[in-house]
mmCIF file of C-alpha atoms and ligand atoms in Angstrom:
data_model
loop_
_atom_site.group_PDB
_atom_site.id
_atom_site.type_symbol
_atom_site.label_atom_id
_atom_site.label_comp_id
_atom_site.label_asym_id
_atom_site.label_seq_id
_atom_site.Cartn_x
_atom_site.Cartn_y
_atom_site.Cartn_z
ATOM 1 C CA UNK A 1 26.350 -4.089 18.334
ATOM 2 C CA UNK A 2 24.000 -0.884 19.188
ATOM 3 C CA UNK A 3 21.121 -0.432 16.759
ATOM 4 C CA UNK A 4 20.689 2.721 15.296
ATOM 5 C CA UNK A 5 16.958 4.121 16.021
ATOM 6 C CA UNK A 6 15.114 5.657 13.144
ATOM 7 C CA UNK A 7 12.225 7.747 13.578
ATOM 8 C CA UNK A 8 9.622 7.652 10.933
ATOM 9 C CA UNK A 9 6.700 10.098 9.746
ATOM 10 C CA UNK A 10 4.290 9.227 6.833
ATOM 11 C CA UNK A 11 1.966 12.071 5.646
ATOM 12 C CA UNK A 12 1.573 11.193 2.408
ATOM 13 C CA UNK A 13 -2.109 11.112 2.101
ATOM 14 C CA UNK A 14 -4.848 10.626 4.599
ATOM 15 C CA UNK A 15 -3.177 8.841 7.311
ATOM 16 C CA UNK A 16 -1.143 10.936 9.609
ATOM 17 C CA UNK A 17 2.092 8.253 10.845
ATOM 18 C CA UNK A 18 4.717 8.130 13.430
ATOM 19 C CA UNK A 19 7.085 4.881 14.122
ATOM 20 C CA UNK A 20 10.409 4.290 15.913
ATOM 21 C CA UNK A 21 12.373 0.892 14.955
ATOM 22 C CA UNK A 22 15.834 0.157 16.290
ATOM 23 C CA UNK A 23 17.292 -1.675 13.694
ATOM 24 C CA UNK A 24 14.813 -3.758 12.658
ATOM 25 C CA UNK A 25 12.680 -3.845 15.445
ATOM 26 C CA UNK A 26 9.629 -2.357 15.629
ATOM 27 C CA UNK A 27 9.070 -0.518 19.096
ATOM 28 C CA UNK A 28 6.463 1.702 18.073
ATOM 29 C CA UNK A 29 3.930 2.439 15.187
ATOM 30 C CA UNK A 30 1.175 5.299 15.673
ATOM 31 C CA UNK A 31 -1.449 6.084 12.947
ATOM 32 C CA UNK A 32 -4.037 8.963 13.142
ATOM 33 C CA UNK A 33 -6.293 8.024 10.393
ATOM 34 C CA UNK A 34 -8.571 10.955 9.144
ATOM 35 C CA UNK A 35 -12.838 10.255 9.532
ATOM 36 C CA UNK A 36 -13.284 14.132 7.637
ATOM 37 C CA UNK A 37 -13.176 12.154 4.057
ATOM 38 C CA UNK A 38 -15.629 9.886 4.468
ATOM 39 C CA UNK A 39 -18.878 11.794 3.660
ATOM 40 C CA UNK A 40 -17.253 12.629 0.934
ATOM 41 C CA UNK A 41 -16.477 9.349 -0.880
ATOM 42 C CA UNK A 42 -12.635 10.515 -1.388
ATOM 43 C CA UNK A 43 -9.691 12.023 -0.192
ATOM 44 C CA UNK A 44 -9.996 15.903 -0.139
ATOM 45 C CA UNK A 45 -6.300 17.554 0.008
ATOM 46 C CA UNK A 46 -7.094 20.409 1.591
ATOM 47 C CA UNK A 47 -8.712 18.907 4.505
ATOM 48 C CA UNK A 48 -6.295 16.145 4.753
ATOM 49 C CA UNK A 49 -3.294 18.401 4.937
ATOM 50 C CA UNK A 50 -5.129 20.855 7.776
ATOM 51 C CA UNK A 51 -5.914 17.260 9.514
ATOM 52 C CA UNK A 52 -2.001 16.335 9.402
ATOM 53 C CA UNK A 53 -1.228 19.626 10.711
ATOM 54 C CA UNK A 54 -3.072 19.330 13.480
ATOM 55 C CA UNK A 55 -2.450 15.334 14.266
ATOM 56 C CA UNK A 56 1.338 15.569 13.363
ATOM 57 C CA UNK A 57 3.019 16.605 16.797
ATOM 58 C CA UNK A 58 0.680 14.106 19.132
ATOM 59 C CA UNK A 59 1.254 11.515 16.717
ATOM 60 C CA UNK A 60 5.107 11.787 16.655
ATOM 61 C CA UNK A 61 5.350 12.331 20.455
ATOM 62 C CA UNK A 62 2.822 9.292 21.263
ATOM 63 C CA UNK A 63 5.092 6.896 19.158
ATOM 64 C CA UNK A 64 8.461 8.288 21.409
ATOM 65 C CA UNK A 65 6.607 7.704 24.213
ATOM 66 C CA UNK A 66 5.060 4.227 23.320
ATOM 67 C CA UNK A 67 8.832 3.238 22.364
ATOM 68 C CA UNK A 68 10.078 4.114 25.210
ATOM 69 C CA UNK A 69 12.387 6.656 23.826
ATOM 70 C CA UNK A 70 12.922 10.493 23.737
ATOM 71 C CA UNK A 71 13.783 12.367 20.751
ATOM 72 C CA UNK A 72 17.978 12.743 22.216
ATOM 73 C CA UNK A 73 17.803 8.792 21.094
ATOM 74 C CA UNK A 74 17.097 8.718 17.859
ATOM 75 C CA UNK A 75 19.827 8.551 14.983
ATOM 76 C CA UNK A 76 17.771 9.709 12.180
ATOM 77 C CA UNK A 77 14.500 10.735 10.547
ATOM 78 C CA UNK A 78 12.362 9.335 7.970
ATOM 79 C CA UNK A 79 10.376 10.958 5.931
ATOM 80 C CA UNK A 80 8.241 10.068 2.543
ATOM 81 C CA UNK A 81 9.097 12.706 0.228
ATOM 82 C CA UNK A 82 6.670 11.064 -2.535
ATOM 83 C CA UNK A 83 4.409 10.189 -4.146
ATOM 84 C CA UNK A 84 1.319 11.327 -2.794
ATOM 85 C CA UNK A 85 -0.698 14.615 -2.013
ATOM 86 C CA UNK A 86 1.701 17.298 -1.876
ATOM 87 C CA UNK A 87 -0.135 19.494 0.467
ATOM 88 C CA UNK A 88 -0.112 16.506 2.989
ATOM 89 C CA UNK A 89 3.795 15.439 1.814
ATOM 90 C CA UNK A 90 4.707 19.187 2.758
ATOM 91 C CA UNK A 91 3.355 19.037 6.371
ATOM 92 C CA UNK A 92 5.274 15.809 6.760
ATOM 93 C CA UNK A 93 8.238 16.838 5.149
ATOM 94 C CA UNK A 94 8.701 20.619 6.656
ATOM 95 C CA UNK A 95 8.165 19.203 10.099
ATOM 96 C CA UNK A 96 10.677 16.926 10.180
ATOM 97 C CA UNK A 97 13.340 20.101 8.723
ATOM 98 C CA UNK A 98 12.114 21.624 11.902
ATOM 99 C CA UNK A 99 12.552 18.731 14.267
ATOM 100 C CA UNK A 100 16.025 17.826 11.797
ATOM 101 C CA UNK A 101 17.089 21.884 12.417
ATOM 102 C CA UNK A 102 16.507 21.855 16.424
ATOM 103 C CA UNK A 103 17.509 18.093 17.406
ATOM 104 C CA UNK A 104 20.811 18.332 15.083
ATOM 105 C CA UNK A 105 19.685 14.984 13.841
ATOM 106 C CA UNK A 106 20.161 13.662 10.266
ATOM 107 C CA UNK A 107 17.358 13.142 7.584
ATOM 108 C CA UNK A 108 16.651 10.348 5.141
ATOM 109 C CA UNK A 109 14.126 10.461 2.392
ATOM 110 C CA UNK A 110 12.125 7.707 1.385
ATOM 111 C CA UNK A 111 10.243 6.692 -1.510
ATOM 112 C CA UNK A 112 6.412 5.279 0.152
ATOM 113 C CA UNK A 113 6.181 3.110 -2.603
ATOM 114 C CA UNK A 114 9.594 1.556 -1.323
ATOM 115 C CA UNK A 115 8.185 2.146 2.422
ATOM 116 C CA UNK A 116 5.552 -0.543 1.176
ATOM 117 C CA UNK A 117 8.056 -3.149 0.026
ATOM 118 C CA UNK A 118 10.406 -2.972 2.812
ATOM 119 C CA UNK A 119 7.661 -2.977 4.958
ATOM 120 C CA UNK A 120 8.286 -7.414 4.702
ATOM 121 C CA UNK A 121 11.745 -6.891 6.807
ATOM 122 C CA UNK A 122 10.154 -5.229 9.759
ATOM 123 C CA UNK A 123 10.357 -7.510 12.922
ATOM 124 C CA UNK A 124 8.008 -7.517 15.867
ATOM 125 C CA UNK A 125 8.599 -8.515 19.168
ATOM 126 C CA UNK A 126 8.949 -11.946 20.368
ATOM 127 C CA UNK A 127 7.700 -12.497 17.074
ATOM 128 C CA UNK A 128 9.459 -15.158 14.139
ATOM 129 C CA UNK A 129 9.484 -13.586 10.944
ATOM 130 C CA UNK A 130 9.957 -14.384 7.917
ATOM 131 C CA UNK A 131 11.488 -12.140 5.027
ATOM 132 C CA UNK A 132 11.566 -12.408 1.351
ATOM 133 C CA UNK A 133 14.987 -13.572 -0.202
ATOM 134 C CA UNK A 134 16.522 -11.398 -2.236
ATOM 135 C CA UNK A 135 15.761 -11.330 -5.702
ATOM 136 C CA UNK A 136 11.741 -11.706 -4.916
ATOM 137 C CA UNK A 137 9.193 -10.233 -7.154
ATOM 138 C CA UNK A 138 6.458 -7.959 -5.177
ATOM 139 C CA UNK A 139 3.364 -6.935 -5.925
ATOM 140 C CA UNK A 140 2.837 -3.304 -5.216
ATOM 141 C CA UNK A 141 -1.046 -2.690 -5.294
ATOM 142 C CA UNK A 142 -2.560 0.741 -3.213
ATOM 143 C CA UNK A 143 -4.848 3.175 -3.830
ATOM 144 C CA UNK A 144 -2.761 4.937 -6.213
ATOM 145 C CA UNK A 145 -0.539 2.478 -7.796
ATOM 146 C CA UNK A 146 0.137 -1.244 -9.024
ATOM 147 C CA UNK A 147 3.303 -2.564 -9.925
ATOM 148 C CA UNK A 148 4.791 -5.916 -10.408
ATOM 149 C CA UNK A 149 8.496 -4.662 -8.523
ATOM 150 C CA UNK A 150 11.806 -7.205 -8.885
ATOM 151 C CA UNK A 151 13.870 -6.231 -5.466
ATOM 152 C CA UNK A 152 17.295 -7.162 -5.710
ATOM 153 C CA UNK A 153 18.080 -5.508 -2.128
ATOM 154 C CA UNK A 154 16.639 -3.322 0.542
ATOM 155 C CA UNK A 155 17.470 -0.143 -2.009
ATOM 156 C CA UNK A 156 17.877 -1.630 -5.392
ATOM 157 C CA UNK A 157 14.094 -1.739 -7.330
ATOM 158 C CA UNK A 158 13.156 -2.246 -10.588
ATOM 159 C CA UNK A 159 9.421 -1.712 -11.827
ATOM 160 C CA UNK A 160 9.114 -4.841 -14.431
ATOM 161 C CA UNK A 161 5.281 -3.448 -14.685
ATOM 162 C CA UNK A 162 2.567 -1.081 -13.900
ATOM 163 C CA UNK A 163 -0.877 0.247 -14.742
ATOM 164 C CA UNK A 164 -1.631 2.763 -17.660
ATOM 165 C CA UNK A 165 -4.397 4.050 -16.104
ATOM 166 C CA UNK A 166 -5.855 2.941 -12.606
ATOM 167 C CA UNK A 167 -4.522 1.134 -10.036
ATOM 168 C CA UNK A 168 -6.405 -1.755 -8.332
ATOM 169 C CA UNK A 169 -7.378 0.231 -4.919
ATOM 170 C CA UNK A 170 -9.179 3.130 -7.404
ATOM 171 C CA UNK A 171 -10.807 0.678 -9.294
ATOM 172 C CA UNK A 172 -11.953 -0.978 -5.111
ATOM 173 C CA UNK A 173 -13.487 2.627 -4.324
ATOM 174 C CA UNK A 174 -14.469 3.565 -7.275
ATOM 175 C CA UNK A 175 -16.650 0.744 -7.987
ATOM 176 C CA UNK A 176 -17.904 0.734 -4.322
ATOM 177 C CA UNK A 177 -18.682 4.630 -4.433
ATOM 178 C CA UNK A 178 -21.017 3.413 -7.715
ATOM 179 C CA UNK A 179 -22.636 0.893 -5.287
ATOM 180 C CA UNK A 180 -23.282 3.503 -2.620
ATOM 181 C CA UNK A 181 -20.854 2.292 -0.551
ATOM 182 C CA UNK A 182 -18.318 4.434 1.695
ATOM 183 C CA UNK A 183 -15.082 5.210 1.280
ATOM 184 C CA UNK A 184 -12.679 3.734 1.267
ATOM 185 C CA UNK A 185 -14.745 1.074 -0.147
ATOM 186 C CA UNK A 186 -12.057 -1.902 -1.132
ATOM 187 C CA UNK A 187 -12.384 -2.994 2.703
ATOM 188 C CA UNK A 188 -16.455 -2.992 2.318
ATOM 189 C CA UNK A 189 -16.184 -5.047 -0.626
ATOM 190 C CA UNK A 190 -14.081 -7.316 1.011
ATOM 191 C CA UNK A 191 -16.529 -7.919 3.724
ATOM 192 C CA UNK A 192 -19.394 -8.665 1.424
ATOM 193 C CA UNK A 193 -17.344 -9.990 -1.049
ATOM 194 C CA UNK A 194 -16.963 -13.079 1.640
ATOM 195 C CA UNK A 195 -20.815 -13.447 1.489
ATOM 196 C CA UNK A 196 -20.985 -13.458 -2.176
ATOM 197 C CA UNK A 197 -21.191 -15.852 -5.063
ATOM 198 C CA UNK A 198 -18.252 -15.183 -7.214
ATOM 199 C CA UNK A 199 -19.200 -16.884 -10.120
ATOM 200 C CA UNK A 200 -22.360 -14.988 -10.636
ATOM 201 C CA UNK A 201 -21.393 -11.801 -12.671
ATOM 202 C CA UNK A 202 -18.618 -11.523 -15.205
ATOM 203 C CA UNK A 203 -16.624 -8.431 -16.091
ATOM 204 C CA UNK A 204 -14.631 -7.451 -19.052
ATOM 205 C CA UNK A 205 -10.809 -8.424 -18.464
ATOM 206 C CA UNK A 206 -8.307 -6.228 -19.933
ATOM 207 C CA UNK A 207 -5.354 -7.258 -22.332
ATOM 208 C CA UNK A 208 -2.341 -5.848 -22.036
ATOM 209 C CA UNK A 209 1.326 -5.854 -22.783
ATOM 210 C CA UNK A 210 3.747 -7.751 -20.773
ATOM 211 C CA UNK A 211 3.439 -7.178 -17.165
ATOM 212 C CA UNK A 212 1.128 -4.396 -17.082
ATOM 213 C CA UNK A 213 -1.852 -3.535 -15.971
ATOM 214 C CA UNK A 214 -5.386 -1.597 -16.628
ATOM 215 C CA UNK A 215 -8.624 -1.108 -14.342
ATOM 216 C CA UNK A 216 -10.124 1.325 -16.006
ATOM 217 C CA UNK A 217 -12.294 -0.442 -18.529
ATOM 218 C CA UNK A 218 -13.303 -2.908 -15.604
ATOM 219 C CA UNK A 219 -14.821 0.091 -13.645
ATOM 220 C CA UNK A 220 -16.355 1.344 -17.110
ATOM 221 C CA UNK A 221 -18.040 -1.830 -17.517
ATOM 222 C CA UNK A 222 -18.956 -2.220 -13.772
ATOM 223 C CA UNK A 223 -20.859 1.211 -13.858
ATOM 224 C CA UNK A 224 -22.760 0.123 -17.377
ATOM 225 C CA UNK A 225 -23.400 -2.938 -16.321
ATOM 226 C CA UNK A 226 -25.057 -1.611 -12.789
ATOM 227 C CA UNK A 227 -26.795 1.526 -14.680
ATOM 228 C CA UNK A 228 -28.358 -1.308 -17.315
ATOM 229 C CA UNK A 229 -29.335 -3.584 -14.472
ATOM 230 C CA UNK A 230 -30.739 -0.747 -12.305
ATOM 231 C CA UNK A 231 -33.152 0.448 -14.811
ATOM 232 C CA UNK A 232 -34.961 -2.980 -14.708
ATOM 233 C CA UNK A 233 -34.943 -2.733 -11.027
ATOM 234 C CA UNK A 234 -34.022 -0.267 -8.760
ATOM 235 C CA UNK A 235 -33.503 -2.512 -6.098
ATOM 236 C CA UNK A 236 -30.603 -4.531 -8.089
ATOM 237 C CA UNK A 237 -27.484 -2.844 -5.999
ATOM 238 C CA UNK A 238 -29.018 -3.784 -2.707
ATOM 239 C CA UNK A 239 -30.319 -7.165 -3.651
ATOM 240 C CA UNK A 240 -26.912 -8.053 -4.718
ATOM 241 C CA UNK A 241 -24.332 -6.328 -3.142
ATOM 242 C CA UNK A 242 -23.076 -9.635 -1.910
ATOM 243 C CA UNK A 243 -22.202 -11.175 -5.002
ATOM 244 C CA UNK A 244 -21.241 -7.906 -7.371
ATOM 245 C CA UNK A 245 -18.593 -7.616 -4.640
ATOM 246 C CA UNK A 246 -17.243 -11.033 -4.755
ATOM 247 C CA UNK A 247 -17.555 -11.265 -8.439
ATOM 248 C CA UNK A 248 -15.845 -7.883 -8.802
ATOM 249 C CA UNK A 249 -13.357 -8.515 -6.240
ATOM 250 C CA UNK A 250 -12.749 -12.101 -8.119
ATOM 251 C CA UNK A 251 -12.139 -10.421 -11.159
ATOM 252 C CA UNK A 252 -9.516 -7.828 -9.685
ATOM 253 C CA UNK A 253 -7.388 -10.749 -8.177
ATOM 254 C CA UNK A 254 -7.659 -12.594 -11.291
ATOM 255 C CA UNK A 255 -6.375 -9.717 -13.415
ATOM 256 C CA UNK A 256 -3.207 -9.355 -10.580
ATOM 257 C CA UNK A 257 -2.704 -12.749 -10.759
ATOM 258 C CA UNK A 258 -2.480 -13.325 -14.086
ATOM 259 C CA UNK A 259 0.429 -10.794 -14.824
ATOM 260 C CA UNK A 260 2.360 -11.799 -11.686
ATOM 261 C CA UNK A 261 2.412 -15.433 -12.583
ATOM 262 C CA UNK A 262 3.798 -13.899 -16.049
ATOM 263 C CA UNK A 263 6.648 -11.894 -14.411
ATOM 264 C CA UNK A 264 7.591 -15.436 -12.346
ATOM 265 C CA UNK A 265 7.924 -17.411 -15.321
ATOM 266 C CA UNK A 266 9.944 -14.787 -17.268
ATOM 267 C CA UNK A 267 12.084 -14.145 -14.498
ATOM 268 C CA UNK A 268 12.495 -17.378 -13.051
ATOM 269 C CA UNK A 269 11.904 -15.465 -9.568
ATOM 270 C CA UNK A 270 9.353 -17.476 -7.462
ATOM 271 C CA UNK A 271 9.922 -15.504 -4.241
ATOM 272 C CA UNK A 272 6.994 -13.895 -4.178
ATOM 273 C CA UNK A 273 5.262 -11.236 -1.978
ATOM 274 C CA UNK A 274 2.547 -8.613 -1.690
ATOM 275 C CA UNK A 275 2.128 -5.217 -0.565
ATOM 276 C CA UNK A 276 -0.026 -1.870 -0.130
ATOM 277 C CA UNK A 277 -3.309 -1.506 0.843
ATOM 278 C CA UNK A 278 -4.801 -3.983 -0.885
ATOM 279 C CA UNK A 279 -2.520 -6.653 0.087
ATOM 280 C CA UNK A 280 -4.706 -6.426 2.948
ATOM 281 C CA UNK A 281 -7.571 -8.428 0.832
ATOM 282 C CA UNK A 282 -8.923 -11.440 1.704
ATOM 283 C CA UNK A 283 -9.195 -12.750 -1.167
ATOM 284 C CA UNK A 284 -6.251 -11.947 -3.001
ATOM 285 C CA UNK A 285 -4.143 -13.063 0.337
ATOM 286 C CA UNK A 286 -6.046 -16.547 -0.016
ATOM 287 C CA UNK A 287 -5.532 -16.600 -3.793
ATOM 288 C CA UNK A 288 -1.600 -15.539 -3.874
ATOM 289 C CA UNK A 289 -1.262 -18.415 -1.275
ATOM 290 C CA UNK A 290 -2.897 -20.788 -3.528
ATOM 291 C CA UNK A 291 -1.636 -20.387 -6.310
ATOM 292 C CA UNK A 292 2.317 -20.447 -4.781
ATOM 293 C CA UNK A 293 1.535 -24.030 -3.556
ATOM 294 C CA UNK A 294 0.744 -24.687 -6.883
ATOM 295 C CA UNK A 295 3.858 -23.338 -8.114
ATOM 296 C CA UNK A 296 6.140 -23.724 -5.706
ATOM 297 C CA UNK A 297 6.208 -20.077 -5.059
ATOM 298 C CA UNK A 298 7.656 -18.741 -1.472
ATOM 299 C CA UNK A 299 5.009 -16.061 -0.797
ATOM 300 C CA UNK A 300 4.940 -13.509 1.855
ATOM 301 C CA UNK A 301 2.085 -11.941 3.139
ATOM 302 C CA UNK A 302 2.465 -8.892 5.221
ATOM 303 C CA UNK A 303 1.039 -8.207 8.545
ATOM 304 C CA UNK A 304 -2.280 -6.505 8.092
ATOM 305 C CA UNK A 305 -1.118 -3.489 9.953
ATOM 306 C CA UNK A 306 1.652 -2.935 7.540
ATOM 307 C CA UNK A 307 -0.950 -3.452 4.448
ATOM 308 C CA UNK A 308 -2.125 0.360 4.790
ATOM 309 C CA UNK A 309 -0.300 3.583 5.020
ATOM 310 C CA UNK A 310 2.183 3.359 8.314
ATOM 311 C CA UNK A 311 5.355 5.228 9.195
ATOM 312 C CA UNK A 312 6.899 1.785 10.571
ATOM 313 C CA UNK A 313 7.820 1.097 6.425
ATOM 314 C CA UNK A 314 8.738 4.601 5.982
ATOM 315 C CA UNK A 315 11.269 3.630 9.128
ATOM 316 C CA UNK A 316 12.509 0.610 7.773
ATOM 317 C CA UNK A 317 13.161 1.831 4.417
ATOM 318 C CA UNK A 318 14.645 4.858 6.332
ATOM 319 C CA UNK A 319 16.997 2.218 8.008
ATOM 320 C CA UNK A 320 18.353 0.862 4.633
ATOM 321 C CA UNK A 321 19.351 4.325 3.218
ATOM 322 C CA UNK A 322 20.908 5.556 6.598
ATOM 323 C CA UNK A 323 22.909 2.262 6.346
ATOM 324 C CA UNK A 324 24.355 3.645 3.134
ATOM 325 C CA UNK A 325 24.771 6.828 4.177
ATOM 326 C CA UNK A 326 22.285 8.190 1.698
ATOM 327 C CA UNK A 327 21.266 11.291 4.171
ATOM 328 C CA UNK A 328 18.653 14.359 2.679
ATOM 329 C CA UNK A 329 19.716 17.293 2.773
ATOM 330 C CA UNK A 330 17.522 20.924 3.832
ATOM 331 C CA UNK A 331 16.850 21.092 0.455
ATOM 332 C CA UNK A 332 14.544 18.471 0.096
ATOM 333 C CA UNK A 333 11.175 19.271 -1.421
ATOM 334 C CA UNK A 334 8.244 16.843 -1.303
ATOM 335 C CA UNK A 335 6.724 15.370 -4.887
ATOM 336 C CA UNK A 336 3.440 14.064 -5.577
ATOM 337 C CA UNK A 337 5.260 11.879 -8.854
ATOM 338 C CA UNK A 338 7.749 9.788 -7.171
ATOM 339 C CA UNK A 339 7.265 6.387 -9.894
ATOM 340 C CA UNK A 340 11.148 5.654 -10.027
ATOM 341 C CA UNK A 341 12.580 3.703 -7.311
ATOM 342 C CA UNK A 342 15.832 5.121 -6.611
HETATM 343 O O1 KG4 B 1 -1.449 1.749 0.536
HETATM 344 P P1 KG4 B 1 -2.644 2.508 0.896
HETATM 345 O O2 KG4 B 1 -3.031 2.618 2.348
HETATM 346 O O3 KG4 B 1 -2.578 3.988 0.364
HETATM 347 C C1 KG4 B 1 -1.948 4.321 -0.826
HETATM 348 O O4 KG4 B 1 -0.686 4.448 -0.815
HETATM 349 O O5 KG4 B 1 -2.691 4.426 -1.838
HETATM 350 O O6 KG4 B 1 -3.845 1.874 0.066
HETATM 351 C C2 KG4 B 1 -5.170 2.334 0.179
HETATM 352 C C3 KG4 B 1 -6.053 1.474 -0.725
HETATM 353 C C4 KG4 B 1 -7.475 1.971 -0.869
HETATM 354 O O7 KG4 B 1 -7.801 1.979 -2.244
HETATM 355 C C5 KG4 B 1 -8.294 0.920 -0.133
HETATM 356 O O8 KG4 B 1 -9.594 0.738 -0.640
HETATM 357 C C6 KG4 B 1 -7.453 -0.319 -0.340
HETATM 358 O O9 KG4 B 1 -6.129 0.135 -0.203
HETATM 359 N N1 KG4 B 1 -7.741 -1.390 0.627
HETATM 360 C C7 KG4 B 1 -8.332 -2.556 0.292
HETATM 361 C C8 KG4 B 1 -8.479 -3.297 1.494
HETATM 362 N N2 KG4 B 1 -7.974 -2.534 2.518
HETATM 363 C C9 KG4 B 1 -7.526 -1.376 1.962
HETATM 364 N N3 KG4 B 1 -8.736 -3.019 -0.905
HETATM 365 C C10 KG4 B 1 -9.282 -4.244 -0.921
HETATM 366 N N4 KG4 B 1 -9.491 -5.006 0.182
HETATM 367 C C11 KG4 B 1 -9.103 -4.578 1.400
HETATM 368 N N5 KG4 B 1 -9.290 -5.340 2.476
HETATM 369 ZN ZN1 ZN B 2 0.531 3.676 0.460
#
């Protein structure tokens, strides 16, 4: 059987992505990240669209080249359509009309939040994988969403639950921005977070209905808690980085935790994984793996390089759709609201 190759581009917020897979197969996975944000503390959409501009064609032609294909080769192209910053979406999405327009090549459009759950059925070279069986429960936590996600198949999602306010990565960078950390600060919390005492602060847990989620009264009570604490001493952050990010970060896998165990027991579903950025956390990688050997759980931990924003997902759940012969049409528009699955 010949593969079909799929072309993928990912622009949907400060990463600028380009990935060819043949079938499954990854052959190629470029990422441009942007450094312009970081003085900052945050993402700023002007800047990051200019920045995709300017990365998108060296990006897309490096991951051709590093595949060892030419554009004549591929079968279709991927693009995220949503959510995400619509001034970086629309770079993404109007370049790939162009390349759609002169290659006579078809289009698929792809939900990132999907691009982050497929992301499990990628396979690497000379590599054994192993993929989640279908139904499996995943947990969906990035910088701008968390959702406790029942997959049926590669294109049939369900959102069981969500946040209300902010998602888990937010309340990561917002609480290390407090700290005086960089951005994006979940990864720098992580790193001290491993030198840390866990035990030694406590922060206010939220309760919530069902399977959902909240972060922002965590991040209220972090700041208080740090403003209280500084005016004794002005020295507290720094004395203590260590343990307010492993407490903190203890705290934020707890809360995940705790509604994802819910969702498995309702369900009955104990195929578990995780993705998004912060699936890339220490901690909760350690944590989801301990708890599914206490329940019997089969949990799937993706690659690191697939935790973050990548085009290789936006590929793969490119693949799925061009399977069904679910093809865009010029008329697609990008949109910064994409929460439904389908
Ligand atoms: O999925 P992603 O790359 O972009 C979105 O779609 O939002 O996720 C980015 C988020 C940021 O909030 C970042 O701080 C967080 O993922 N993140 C981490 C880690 N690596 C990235 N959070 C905690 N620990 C990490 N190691
Ligand atoms: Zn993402």
């Amino acid at each position: 059987m010949i593969e079909i190759t799929v072309l993928g581009i990912e622009s949907s917020c400060d990463d600028t992505s380009a990935a060819v897979l043949r079938g499954n197969l990854l052959l190629s996975n470029v990422i441009a990240s942007q450094s312009v944000h970081i003085k900052y503390g945050g993402v700023i959409p002007e800047l990051a669209s200019r920045a995709h501009q300017q990365n998108i064609i060296p990006v897309v032609d490096t991951a051709l080249k590093e595949a060892g294909v030419t554009i004549d080769d591929v079968d279709a192209i991927a693009l995220t359509r949503g959510p995400g910053l619509l001034g970086s979406l629309l770079v993404g999405v109007s370049f790939t009309k162009g390349l759609s327009i002169a290659k006579d090549i078809p289009m698929v459009e792809v939900n990132h939040l999907q691009g982050h759950i497929l992301s499990h059925f990628i396979d690497l070279p000379d590599t054994e994988m192993r993929h989640p069986k279908f139904p499996f429960l995943c947990l969906l936590v990035s910088g701008g969403h968390t959702q406790i996600v029942r997959v049926d198949s590669p294109t049939e999602m369900e959102i069981i639950g969500t946040t209300i306010d902010d998602a888990a990565g937010e309340a990561f960078d917002k609480c290390a921005k407090v700290m005086g950390l960089d951005y994006p600060g979940g990864p720098i919390i992580d790193r001290y977070a491993k030198e840390g005492d866990p035990k030694r602060f406590e922060f206010a847990k939220p309760s919530v209905a069902d399977f959902d989620y909240s972060f922002s009264g965590l991040k209220t009570s972090f700041l208080y808690f740090l403003r209280d604490r500084v005016q004794e001493n002005p020295e507290f952050i720094g004395e203590n980085t260590a343990d307010l990010c492993a407490s903190l970060q203890k705290t934020i896998i707890d809360i995940l935790l705790n509604k994802l165990v819910k969702a498995s027991k309702k369900t009955g579903i104990k195929e578990i994984a995780i993705a998004g950025g912060v699936s890339a956390n220490s901690g909760l990688r350690n944590a989801i793996e301990e708890e599914g050997r206490r329940r019997r759980w089969n949990t799937y931990l993706p690659p690191l390089k697939f935790t973050t924003d990548n085009a290789a997902m936006v590929a793969m759940a490119g693949y799925y759709h061009y399977m069904k012969g679910e093809m865009a049409d010029l008329s697609v528009t990008p949109t910064a609201r994409l929460e439904n699955m389908f």
